[in-house]
mmCIF file of C-alpha atoms and ligand atoms in Angstrom:
data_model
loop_
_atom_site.group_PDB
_atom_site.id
_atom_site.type_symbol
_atom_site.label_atom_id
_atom_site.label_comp_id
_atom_site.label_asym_id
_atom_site.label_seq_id
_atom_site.Cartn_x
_atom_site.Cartn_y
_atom_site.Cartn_z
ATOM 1 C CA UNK A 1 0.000 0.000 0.000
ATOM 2 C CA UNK A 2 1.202 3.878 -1.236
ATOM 3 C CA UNK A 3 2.623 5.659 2.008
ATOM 4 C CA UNK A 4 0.655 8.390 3.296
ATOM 5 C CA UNK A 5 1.489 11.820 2.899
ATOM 6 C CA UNK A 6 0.098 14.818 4.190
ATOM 7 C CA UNK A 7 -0.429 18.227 2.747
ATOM 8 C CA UNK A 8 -1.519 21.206 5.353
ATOM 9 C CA UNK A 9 -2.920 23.847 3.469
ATOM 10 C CA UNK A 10 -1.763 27.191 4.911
ATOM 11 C CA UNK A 11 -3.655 29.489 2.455
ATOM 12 C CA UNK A 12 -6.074 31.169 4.580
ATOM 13 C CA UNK A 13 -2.972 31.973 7.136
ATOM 14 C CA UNK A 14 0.107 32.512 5.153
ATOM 15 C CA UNK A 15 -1.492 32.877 1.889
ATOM 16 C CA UNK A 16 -3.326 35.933 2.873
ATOM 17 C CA UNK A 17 -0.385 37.739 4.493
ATOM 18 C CA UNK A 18 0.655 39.606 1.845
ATOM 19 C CA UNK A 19 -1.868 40.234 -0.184
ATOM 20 C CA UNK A 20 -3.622 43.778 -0.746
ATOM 21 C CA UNK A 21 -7.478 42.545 -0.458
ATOM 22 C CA UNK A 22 -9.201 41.626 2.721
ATOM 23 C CA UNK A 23 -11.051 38.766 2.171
ATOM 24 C CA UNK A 24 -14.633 38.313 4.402
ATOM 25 C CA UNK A 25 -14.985 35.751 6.782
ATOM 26 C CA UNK A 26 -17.111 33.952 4.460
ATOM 27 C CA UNK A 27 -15.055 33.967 2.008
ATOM 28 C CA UNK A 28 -12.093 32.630 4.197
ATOM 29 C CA UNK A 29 -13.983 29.600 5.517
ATOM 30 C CA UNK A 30 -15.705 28.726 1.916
ATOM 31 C CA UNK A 31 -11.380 28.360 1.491
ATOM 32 C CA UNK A 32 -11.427 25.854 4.647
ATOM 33 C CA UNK A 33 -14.624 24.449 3.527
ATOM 34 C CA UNK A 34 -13.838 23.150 -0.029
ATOM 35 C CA UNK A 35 -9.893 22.870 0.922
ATOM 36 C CA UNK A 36 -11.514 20.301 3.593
ATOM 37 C CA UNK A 37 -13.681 18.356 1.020
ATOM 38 C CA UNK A 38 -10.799 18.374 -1.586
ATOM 39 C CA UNK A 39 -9.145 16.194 1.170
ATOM 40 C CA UNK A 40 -7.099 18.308 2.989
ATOM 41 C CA UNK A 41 -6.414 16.604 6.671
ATOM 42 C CA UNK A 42 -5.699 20.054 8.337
ATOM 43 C CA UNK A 43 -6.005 23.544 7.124
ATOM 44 C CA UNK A 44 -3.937 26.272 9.124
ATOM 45 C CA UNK A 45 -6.905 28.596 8.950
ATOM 46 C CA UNK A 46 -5.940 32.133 10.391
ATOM 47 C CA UNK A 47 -3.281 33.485 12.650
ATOM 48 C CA UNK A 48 -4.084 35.156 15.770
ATOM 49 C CA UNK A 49 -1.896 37.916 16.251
ATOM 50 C CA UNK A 50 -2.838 41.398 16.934
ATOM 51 C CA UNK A 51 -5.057 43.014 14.704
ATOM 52 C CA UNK A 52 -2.533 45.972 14.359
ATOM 53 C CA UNK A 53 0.167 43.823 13.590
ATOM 54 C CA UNK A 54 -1.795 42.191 10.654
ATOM 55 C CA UNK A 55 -5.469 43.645 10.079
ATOM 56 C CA UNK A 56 -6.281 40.047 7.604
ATOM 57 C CA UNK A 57 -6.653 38.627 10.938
ATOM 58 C CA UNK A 58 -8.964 40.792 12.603
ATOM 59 C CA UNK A 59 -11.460 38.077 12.407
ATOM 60 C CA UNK A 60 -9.583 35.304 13.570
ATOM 61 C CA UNK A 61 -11.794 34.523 16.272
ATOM 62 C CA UNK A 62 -14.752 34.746 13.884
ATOM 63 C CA UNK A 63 -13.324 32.193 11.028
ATOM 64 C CA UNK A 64 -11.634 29.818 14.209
ATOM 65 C CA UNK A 65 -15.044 29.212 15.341
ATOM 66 C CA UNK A 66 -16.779 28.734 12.438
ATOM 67 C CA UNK A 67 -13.955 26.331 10.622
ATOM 68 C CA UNK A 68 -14.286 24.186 13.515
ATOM 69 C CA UNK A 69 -17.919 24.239 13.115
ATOM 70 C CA UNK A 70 -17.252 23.060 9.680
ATOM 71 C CA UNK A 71 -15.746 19.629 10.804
ATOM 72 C CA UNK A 72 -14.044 17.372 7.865
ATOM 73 C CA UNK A 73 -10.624 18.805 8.725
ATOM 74 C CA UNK A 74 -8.190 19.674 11.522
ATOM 75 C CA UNK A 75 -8.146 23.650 11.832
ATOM 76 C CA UNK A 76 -5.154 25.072 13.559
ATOM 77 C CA UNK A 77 -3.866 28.421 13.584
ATOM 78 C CA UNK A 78 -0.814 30.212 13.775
ATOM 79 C CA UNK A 79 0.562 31.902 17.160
ATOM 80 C CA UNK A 80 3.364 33.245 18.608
ATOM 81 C CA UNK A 81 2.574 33.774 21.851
ATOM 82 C CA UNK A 82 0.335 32.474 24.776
ATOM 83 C CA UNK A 83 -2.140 35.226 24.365
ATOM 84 C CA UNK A 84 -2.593 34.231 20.599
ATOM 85 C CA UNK A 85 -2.612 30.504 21.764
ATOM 86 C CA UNK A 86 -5.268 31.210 24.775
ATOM 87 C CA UNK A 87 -7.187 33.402 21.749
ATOM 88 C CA UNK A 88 -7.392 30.159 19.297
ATOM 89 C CA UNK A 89 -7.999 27.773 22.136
ATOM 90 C CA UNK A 90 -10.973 30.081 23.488
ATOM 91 C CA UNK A 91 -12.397 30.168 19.831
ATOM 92 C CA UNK A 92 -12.686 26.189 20.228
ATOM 93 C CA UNK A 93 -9.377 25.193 18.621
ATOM 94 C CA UNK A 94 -7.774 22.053 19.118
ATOM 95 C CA UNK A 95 -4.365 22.525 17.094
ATOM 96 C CA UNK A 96 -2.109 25.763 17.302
ATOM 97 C CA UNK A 97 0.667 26.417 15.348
ATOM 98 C CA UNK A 98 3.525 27.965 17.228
ATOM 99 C CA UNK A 99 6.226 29.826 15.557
ATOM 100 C CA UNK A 100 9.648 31.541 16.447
ATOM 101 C CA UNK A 101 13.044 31.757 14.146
ATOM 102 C CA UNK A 102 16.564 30.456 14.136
ATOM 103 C CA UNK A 103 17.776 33.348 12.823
ATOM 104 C CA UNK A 104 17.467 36.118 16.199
ATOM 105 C CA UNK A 105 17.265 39.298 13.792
ATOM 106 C CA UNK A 106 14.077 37.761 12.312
ATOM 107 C CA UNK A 107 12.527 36.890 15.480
ATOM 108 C CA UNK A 108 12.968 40.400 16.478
ATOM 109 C CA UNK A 109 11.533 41.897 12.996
ATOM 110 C CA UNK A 110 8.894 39.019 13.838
ATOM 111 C CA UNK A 111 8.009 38.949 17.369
ATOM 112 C CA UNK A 112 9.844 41.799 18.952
ATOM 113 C CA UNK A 113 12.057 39.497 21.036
ATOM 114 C CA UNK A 114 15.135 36.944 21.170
ATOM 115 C CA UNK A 115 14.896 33.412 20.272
ATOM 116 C CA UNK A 116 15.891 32.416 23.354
ATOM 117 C CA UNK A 117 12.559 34.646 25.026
ATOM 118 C CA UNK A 118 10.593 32.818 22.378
ATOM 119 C CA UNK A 119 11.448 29.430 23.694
ATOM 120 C CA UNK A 120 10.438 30.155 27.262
ATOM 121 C CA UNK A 121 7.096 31.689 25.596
ATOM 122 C CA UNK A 122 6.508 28.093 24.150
ATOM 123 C CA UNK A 123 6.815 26.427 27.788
ATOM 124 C CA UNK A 124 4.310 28.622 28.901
ATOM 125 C CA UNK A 125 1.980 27.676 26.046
ATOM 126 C CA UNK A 126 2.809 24.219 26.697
ATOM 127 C CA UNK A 127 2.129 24.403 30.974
ATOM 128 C CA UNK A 128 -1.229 26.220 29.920
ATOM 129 C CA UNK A 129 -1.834 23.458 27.633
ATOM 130 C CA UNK A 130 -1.344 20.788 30.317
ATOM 131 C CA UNK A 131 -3.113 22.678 32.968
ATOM 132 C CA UNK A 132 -5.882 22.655 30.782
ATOM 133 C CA UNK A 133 -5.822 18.786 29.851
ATOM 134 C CA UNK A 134 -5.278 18.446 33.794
ATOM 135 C CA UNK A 135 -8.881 20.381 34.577
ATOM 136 C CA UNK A 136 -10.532 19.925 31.667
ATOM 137 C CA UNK A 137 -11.885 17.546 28.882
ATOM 138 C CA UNK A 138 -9.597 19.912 26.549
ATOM 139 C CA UNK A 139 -6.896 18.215 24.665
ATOM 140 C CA UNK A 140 -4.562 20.288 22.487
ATOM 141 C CA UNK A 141 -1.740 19.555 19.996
ATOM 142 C CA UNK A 142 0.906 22.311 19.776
ATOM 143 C CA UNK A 143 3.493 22.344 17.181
ATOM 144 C CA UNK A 144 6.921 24.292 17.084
ATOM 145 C CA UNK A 145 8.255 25.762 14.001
ATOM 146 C CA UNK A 146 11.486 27.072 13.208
ATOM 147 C CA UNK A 147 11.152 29.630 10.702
ATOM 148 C CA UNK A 148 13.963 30.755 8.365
ATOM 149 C CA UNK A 149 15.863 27.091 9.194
ATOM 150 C CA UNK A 150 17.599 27.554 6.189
ATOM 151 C CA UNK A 151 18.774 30.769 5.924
ATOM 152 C CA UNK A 152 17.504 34.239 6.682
ATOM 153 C CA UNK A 153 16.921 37.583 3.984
ATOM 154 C CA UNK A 154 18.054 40.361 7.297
ATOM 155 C CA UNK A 155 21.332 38.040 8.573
ATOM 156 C CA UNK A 156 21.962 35.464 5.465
ATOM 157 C CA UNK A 157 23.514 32.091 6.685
ATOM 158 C CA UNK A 158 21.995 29.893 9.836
ATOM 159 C CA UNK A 159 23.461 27.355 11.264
ATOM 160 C CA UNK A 160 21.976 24.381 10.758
ATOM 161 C CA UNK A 161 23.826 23.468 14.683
ATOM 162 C CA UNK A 162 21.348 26.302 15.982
ATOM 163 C CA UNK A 163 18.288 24.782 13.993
ATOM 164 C CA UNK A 164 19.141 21.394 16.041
ATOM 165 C CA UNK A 165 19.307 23.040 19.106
ATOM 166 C CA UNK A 166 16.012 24.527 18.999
ATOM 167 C CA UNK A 167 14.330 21.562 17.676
ATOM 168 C CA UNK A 168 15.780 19.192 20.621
ATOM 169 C CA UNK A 169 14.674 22.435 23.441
ATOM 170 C CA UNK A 170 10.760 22.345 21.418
ATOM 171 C CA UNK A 171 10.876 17.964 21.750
ATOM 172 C CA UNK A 172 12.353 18.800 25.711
ATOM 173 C CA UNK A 173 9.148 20.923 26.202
ATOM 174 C CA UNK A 174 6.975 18.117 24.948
ATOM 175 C CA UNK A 175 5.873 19.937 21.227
ATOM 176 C CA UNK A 176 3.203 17.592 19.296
ATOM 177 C CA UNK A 177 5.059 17.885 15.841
ATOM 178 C CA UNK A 178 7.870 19.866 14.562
ATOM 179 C CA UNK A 179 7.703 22.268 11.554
ATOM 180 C CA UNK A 180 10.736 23.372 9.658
ATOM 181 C CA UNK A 181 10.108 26.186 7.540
ATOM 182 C CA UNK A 182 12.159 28.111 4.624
ATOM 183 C CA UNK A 183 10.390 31.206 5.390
ATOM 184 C CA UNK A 184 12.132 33.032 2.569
ATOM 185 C CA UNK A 185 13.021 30.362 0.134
ATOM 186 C CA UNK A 186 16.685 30.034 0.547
ATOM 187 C CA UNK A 187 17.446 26.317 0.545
ATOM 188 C CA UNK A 188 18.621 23.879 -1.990
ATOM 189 C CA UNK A 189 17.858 20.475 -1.991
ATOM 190 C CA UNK A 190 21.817 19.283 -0.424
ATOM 191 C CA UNK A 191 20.611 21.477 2.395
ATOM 192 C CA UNK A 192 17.381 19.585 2.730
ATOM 193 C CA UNK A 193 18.657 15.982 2.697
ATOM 194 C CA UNK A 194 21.259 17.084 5.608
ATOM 195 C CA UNK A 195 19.440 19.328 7.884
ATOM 196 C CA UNK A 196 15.808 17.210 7.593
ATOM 197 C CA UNK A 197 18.031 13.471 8.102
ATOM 198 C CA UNK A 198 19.284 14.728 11.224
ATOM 199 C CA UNK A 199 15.801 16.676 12.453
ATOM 200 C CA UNK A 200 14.304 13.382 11.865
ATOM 201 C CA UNK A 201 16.577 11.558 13.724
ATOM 202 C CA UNK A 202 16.436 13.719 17.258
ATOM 203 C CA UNK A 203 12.348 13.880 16.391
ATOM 204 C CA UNK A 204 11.623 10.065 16.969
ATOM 205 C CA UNK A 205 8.264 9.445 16.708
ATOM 206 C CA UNK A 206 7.077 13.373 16.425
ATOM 207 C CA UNK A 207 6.212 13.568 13.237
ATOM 208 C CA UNK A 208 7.894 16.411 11.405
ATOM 209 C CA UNK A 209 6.847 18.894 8.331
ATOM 210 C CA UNK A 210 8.280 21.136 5.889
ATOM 211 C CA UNK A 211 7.112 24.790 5.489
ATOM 212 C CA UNK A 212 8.897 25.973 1.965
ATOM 213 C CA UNK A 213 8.217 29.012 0.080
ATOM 214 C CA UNK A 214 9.598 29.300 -3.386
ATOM 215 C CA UNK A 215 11.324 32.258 -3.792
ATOM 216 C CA UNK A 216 14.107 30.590 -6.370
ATOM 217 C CA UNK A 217 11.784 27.820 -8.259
ATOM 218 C CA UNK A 218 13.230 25.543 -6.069
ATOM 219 C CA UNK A 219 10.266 24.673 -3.491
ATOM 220 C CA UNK A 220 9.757 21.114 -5.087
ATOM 221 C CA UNK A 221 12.821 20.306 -5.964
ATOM 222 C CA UNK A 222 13.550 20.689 -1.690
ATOM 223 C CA UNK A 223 9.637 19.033 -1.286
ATOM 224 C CA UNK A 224 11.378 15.754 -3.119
ATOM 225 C CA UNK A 225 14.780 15.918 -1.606
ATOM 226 C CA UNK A 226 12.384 16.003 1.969
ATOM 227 C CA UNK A 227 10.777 13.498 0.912
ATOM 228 C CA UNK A 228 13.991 11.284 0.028
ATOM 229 C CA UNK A 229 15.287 12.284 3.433
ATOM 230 C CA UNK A 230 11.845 10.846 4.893
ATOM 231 C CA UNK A 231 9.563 13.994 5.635
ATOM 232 C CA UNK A 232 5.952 12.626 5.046
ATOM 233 C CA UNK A 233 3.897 15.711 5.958
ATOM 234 C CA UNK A 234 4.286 19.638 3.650
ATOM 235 C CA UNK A 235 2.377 22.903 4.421
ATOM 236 C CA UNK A 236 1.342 24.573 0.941
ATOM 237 C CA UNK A 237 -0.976 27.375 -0.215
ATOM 238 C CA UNK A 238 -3.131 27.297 -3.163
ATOM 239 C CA UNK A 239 -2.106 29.158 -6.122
ATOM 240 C CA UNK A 240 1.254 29.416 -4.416
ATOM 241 C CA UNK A 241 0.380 32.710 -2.383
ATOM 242 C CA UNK A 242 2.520 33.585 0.549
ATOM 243 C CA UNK A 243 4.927 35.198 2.415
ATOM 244 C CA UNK A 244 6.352 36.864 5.417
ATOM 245 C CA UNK A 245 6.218 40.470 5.896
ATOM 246 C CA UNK A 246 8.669 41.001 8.266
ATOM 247 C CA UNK A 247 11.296 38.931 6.076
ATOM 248 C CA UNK A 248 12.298 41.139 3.316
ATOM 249 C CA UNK A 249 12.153 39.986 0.305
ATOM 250 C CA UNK A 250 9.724 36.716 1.211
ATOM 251 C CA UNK A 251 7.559 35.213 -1.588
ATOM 252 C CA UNK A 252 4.858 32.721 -1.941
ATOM 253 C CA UNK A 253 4.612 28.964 -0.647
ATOM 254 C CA UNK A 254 4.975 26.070 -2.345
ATOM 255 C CA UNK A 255 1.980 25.963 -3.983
ATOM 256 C CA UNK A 256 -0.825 23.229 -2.753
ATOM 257 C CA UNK A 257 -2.631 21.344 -6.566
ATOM 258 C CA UNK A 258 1.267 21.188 -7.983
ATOM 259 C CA UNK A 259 2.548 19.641 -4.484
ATOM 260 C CA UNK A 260 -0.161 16.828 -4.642
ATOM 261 C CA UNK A 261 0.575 16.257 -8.254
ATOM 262 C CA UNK A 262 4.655 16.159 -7.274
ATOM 263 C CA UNK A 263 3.897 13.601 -4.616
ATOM 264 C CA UNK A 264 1.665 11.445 -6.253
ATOM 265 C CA UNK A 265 3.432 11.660 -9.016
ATOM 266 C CA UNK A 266 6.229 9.654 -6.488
ATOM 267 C CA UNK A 267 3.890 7.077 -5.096
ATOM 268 C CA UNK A 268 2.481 8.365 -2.181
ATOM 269 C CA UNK A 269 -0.836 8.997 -1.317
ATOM 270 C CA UNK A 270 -2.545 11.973 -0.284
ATOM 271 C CA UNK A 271 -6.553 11.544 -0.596
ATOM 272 C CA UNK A 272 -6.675 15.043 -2.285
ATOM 273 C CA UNK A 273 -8.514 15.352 -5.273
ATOM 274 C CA UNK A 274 -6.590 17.955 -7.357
ATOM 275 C CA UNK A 275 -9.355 18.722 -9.505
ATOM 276 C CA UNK A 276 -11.407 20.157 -6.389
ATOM 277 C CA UNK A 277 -8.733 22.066 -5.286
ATOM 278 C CA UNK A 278 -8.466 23.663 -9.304
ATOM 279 C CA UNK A 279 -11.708 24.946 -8.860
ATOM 280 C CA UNK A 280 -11.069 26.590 -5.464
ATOM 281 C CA UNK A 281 -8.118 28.123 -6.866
ATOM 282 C CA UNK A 282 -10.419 29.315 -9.581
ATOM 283 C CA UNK A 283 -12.650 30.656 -6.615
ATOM 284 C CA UNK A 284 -9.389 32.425 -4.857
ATOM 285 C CA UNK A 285 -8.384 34.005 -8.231
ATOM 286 C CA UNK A 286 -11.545 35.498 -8.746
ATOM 287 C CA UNK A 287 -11.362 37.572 -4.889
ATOM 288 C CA UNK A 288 -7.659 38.018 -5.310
ATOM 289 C CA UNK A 289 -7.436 40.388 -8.339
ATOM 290 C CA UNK A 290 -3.848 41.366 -8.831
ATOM 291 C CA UNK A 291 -2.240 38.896 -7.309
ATOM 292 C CA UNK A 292 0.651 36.383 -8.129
ATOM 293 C CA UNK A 293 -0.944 33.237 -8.496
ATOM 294 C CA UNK A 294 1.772 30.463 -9.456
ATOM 295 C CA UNK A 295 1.721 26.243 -10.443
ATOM 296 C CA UNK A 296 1.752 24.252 -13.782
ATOM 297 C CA UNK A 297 -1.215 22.392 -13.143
ATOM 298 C CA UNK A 298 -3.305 25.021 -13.133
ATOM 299 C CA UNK A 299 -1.694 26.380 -16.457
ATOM 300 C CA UNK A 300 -1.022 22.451 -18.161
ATOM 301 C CA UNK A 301 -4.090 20.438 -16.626
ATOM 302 C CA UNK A 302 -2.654 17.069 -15.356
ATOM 303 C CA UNK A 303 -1.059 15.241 -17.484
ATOM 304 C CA UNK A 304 -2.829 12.140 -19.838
ATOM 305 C CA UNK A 305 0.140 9.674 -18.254
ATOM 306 C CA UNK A 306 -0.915 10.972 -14.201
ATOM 307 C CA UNK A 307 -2.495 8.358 -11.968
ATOM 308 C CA UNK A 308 -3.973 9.202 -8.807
ATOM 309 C CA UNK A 309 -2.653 6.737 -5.747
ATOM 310 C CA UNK A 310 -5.555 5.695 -4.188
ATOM 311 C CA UNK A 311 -6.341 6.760 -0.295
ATOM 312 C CA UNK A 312 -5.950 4.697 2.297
ATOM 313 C CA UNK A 313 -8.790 6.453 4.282
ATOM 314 C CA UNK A 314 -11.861 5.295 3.178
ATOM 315 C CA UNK A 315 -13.574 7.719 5.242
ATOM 316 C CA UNK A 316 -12.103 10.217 2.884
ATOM 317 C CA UNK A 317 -13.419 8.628 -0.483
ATOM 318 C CA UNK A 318 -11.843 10.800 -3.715
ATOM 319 C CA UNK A 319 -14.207 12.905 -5.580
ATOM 320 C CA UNK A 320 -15.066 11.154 -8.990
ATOM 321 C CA UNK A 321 -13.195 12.955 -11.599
ATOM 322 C CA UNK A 322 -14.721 16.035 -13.430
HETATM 323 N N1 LIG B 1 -3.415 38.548 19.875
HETATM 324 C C1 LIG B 1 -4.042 39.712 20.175
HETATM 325 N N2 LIG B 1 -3.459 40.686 20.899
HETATM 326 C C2 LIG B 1 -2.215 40.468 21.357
HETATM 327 C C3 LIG B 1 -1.514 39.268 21.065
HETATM 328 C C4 LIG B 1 -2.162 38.284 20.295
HETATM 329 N N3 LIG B 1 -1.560 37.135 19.990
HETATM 330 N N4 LIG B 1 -0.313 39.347 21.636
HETATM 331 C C5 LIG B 1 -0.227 40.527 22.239
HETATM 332 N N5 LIG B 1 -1.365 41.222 22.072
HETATM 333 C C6 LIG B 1 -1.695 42.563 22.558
HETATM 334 C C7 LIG B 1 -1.324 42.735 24.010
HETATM 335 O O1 LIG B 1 -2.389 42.353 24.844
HETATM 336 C C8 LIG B 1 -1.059 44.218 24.075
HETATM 337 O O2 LIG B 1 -2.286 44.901 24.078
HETATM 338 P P1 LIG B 1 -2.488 46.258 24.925
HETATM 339 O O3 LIG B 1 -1.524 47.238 24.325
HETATM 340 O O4 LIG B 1 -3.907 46.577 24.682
HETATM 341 O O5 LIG B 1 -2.138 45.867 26.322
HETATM 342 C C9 LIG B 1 -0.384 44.512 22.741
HETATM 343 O O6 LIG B 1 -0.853 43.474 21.852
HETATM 344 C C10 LIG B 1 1.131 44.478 22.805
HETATM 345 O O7 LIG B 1 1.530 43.275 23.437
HETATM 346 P P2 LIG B 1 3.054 42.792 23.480
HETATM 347 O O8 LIG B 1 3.112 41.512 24.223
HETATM 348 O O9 LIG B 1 3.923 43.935 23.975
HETATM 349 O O10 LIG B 1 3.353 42.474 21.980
HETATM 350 P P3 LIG B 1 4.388 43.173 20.992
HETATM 351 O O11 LIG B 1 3.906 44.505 20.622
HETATM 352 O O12 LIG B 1 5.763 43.010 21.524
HETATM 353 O O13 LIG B 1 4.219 42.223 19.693
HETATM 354 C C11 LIG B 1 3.750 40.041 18.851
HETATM 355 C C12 LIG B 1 4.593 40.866 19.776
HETATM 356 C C13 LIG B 1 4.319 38.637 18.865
HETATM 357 C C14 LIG B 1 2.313 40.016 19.330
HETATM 358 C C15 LIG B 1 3.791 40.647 17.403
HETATM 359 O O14 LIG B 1 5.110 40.969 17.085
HETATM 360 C C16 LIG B 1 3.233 39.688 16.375
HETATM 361 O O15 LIG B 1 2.029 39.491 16.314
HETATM 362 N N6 LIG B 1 4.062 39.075 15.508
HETATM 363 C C17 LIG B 1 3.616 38.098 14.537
HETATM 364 C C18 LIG B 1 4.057 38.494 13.185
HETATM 365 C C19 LIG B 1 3.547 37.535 12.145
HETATM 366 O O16 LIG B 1 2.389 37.182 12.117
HETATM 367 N N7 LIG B 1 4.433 37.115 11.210
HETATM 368 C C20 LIG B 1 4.104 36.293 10.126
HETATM 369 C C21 LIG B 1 4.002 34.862 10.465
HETATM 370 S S1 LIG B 1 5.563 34.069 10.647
HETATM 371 ZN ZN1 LIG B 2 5.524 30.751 5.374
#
């Protein structure tokens, strides 16, 4: 049977950071909705940060609650602090997204603080977390990611020593899953093999993702070399939208229909049906005038010689073909 792989689609989060039109709540959970019935297994579906900081969020509370009214689909959010992490957990969700950086001058352009403060901010997301599941019937997962693992666009080079670090300190603190992330696009796919072999080895049985934005065409040339290395889990945006605004420079994520097609294309499964998420891109396009919407499928179809590798989840049955 095809090994599982799974694809978070972090459209309605990082896929709406940069761009100029605010879309409606609506319109952001129709995006979780139909991402969902594509087959998506868990949709990172706003960020809750301050409203200042990033006025696409204002409604984060809003589209939290009603994406996990909308069931089908795990909806986490990003945060990167406790108060965004009490915020999400309030608004009924069950999976937050934490994130700091390896390189310190983006955590300050980022999150106004060191690394090393950033850490300590996860413990106390973590002890809230377990206070919680100690008084409560609430359980929550809580990943750590390590933005700009592979190199930074404000200090260049990271060590890929410091990455390790911080991944070992998150597993210490008892993170749910790890999430490296190319926040602006730097890494090749040597870098990949080395850096992901050795994160996979400290993380055990955590599983571990890949965040990777594009920025030189090479986002799925490092999705396969992950994949080689043994990553089985990719965050993507639809249309390849994206990008950090605090990291100079940043550009879209990999982009979600031609990641499905790239792994499938290698044997794995996914239980996405590309075709429905063709048509939501043709949705996104139409509220997103003006933007830089990327991928060959979109532009080629799939190709006569593509064969879709059957799901293992039969809960999740694939769309019939349209
Ligand atoms: N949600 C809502 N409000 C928040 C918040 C959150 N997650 N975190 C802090 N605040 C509020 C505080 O309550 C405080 O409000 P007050 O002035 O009314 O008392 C105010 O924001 C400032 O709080 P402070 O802790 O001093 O935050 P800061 O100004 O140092 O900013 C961050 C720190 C982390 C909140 C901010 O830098 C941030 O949101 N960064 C995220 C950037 C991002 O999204 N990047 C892209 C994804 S990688
Ligand atoms: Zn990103």
């Amino acid at each position: 049977m095809a090994e599982h792989v799974q694809i978070r689609e972090v459209g309605p989060r990082d896929g709406l950071q940069l761009v100029k039109t605010m879309l409606t709540a609506e319109q952001k959970l129709e995006w979780c909705r139909r991402a969902g019935e594509a087959g998506i297994e868990e949709v990172e579906v706003t960020s809750f940060v301050p409203p200042s900081v990033m006025p696409q969020f204002a409604d984060a509370g809003e589209v939290a609650r009603g994406a996990v009214g909308l069931g089908g689909f795990t909806a986490a959010a990003l945060v990167p602090n406790l108060k965004g992490a009490q915020r999400a957990i309030e608004a009924g969700l069950r999976k937050v997204n934490y994130v700091l950086s390896a390189s310190e001058a983006h955590n300050q352009a980022n999150v106004r603080r060191s690394t090393q403060e950033s850490l300590e901010n996860f413990k106390d997301i973590i002890d809230f977390r377990n206070d919680l599941a100690k008084n409560s019937s609430v359980r929550v997962q809580i990943a750590g990611g390590i933005a700009t693992s592979f190199g930074c666009t404000i200090s260049g080079k990271v060590d890929e020593s410091r990455v390790l670090e911080i991944a070992d300190k998150y597993l210490e603190m008892g993170a749910d899953e790890l999430i490296i992330a190319d926040t602006v696009g730097y890494a090749n796919p040597a870098q990949i093999r080395r850096l992901m072999s050795a994160v996979l080895k400290v993380a055990g049985s955590v599983p571990v993702a890949c965040h990777f934005h594009d920025t030189f065409g090479l986002g799925l040339a490092n999705a396969t070399a992950a994949l080689e290395a043994g990553v089985r889990a990719f965050d993507s945006a639809i249309g390849g939208l994206g990008g950090c605004p605090f990291a100079p420079g940043a550009s879209g994520n990999i982009n979600t229909e031609d990641t499905v097609y790239l792994v499938e294309s290698l044997g794995f499964s996914t239980g996405i049906d590309i075709a429905a998420l063709l048509e939501l891109r043709r949705v996104i396009e139409a509220w997103l005038p003006g933007e830089r919407f990327t991928g060959g499928v979109a532009r080629a179809g799939l190709p006569k010689t593509f064969q879709p590798v059957p799901a293992h989840d039969q809960r999740r049955p694939r769309r019939a073909a349209t």
